[in-house]
Amino acid sequence: MSYFNVRVYGLLINSNHEVLISDEEEYGFRFSKFPGGGLELGEGLIDGLKREFVEECQAEIDVLSHFYTTDFYEKSSFNDSQVISVYYLVKEKAPLKLAFKSKIYDFDAEGEILQAFRWVKIADLSLDEITFRTDKTVASLLKDQYAVND
């Protein structure tokens, strides 16, 4: 059975022109993406994004503006669904209290589901280190926008 998988992500950029990246591992599959995740039934995009940031980052956010919505077909890497992702620029309400890492996949624990966070300079953001096609598109747009505004 095919269905739509609606996902929502936040682009959190700090004063050093760095964007927050989430490195994750689920059941042996490693991936790097922007913080966020799947929308739950009955939930709006903004509420879903705020919930995801509380769950993943233990942080409350303000949503500043829409940045991008998937405009091409992308099949999920995990099931038969078609992924539609919506990205927003966000700002934290208070400083994040996470153990930030400096290298990719530097997890503090072991297990079947792992997550770590890194700040990456937008200018240095490597599309090769971003896993999913839509996230790569957003990273490229972010780099282009940063280059114009810098």
Short mmCIF file of C-alpha atoms in Angstrom, two decimals:
data_model
loop_
_atom_site.label_atom_id
_atom_site.label_comp_id
_atom_site.label_asym_id
_atom_site.label_seq_id
_atom_site.Cartn_x
_atom_site.Cartn_y
_atom_site.Cartn_z
CA MET A 1 0.00 0.00 0.00
CA SER A 2 1.39 3.39 -0.98
CA TYR A 3 0.70 6.56 0.96
CA PHE A 4 2.05 10.03 1.65
CA ASN A 5 4.53 10.55 4.47
CA VAL A 6 4.46 14.22 5.57
CA ARG A 7 7.58 15.37 7.42
CA VAL A 8 8.52 18.72 8.91
CA TYR A 9 12.01 20.05 9.65
CA GLY A 10 13.59 23.08 11.29
CA LEU A 11 16.60 25.01 10.06
CA LEU A 12 18.14 26.39 13.22
CA ILE A 13 20.97 28.82 12.41
CA ASN A 14 23.14 30.34 15.13
CA SER A 15 24.99 33.68 15.22
CA ASN A 16 28.12 32.02 13.77
CA HIS A 17 26.23 31.15 10.55
CA GLU A 18 26.11 27.48 11.53
CA VAL A 19 23.10 25.21 11.03
CA LEU A 20 22.12 22.42 13.39
CA ILE A 21 22.52 18.92 11.93
CA SER A 22 21.15 15.72 13.45
CA ASP A 23 23.25 12.58 12.97
CA GLU A 24 21.19 9.46 13.58
CA GLU A 25 21.39 5.70 13.45
CA GLU A 26 18.35 3.45 13.38
CA TYR A 27 18.84 -0.31 13.32
CA GLY A 28 22.26 -0.02 11.64
CA PHE A 29 21.27 2.63 9.05
CA ARG A 30 23.16 5.92 9.55
CA PHE A 31 21.92 9.25 8.23
CA SER A 32 22.44 12.98 8.69
CA LYS A 33 19.56 15.42 8.33
CA PHE A 34 18.01 18.55 9.77
CA PRO A 35 16.12 18.20 13.08
CA GLY A 36 12.49 17.20 12.69
CA GLY A 37 10.42 14.23 11.66
CA GLY A 38 7.06 12.81 10.78
CA LEU A 39 3.78 14.57 11.25
CA GLU A 40 1.29 12.73 13.46
CA LEU A 41 -2.36 12.30 12.47
CA GLY A 42 -4.40 15.33 13.48
CA GLU A 43 -1.33 17.54 13.90
CA GLY A 44 -0.53 20.75 12.01
CA LEU A 45 2.90 21.46 10.54
CA ILE A 46 3.92 24.07 13.11
CA ASP A 47 2.71 22.02 16.08
CA GLY A 48 4.49 18.96 14.68
CA LEU A 49 7.75 20.85 14.27
CA LYS A 50 7.55 22.25 17.80
CA ARG A 51 6.85 18.73 19.15
CA GLU A 52 9.79 17.29 17.22
CA PHE A 53 12.19 19.91 18.63
CA VAL A 54 11.02 19.19 22.17
CA GLU A 55 11.41 15.43 21.60
CA GLU A 56 14.76 15.56 19.80
CA CYS A 57 16.46 18.65 21.22
CA GLN A 58 14.61 19.22 24.50
CA ALA A 59 14.05 22.76 23.22
CA GLU A 60 11.16 25.07 22.50
CA ILE A 61 11.33 27.01 19.25
CA ASP A 62 9.69 29.87 17.42
CA VAL A 63 8.95 29.30 13.74
CA LEU A 64 10.18 32.28 11.74
CA SER A 65 9.25 31.50 8.14
CA HIS A 66 8.69 28.79 5.55
CA PHE A 67 11.87 27.85 3.66
CA TYR A 68 11.07 24.97 1.29
CA THR A 69 8.55 22.23 0.47
CA THR A 70 9.44 19.13 -1.54
CA ASP A 71 8.63 19.76 -5.21
CA PHE A 72 9.72 16.41 -6.68
CA TYR A 73 8.98 12.74 -6.06
CA GLU A 74 10.92 11.12 -3.23
CA LYS A 75 10.32 7.58 -2.03
CA SER A 76 10.99 6.92 1.64
CA SER A 77 14.22 5.10 2.49
CA PHE A 78 12.30 3.15 5.14
CA ASN A 79 9.01 2.06 3.50
CA ASP A 80 6.88 2.42 0.34
CA SER A 81 5.58 5.90 1.11
CA GLN A 82 6.08 9.08 -0.88
CA VAL A 83 7.85 11.66 1.29
CA ILE A 84 6.68 15.26 1.34
CA SER A 85 8.91 17.42 3.52
CA VAL A 86 8.33 20.98 4.69
CA TYR A 87 11.21 23.08 6.06
CA TYR A 88 11.00 26.17 8.24
CA LEU A 89 13.57 28.61 9.55
CA VAL A 90 13.36 28.43 13.34
CA LYS A 91 14.85 30.12 16.40
CA GLU A 92 15.35 28.58 19.82
CA LYS A 93 13.54 30.25 22.73
CA ALA A 94 16.49 29.53 25.06
CA PRO A 95 20.05 28.27 24.47
CA LEU A 96 20.13 24.58 23.58
CA LYS A 97 21.44 22.26 26.27
CA LEU A 98 22.78 19.50 24.04
CA ALA A 99 26.21 17.86 23.92
CA PHE A 100 27.28 19.16 20.52
CA LYS A 101 29.72 17.05 18.53
CA SER A 102 32.41 18.15 16.12
CA LYS A 103 32.48 15.03 13.95
CA ILE A 104 29.82 13.03 12.18
CA TYR A 105 28.19 10.04 13.93
CA ASP A 106 29.88 10.68 17.27
CA PHE A 107 27.28 8.93 19.42
CA ASP A 108 27.55 8.81 23.24
CA ALA A 109 25.65 5.57 23.62
CA GLU A 110 25.07 2.23 22.01
CA GLY A 111 21.78 0.77 20.94
CA GLU A 112 19.37 0.43 18.05
CA ILE A 113 18.39 4.12 17.87
CA LEU A 114 21.07 6.80 18.32
CA GLN A 115 21.24 10.57 17.79
CA ALA A 116 23.89 13.29 18.05
CA PHE A 117 23.92 16.96 17.04
CA ARG A 118 26.51 19.13 15.31
CA TRP A 119 26.75 22.78 14.36
CA VAL A 120 28.05 23.04 10.79
CA LYS A 121 29.07 26.29 9.10
CA ILE A 122 26.64 26.83 6.25
CA ALA A 123 29.50 27.71 3.90
CA ASP A 124 31.17 24.38 4.79
CA LEU A 125 28.03 22.25 4.63
CA SER A 126 28.91 19.15 2.60
CA LEU A 127 26.10 17.72 0.49
CA ASP A 128 27.94 14.38 0.66
CA GLU A 129 27.38 14.32 4.44
CA ILE A 130 23.64 14.96 4.12
CA THR A 131 21.81 11.70 3.46
CA PHE A 132 18.40 12.28 1.92
CA ARG A 133 17.67 13.92 -1.44
CA THR A 134 15.28 16.57 -0.10
CA ASP A 135 17.72 17.52 2.69
CA LYS A 136 20.49 17.81 0.08
CA THR A 137 18.24 20.16 -1.93
CA VAL A 138 17.59 22.28 1.16
CA ALA A 139 21.29 22.31 2.10
CA SER A 140 22.15 23.53 -1.40
CA LEU A 141 19.48 26.26 -1.25
CA LEU A 142 20.72 27.28 2.20
CA LYS A 143 24.31 27.51 0.94
CA ASP A 144 23.19 29.59 -2.05
CA GLN A 145 21.15 31.94 0.12
CA TYR A 146 23.96 32.28 2.65
CA ALA A 147 26.49 33.07 -0.12
CA VAL A 148 24.24 35.87 -1.41
CA ASN A 149 23.57 37.33 2.06
CA ASP A 150 27.10 37.00 3.42
#
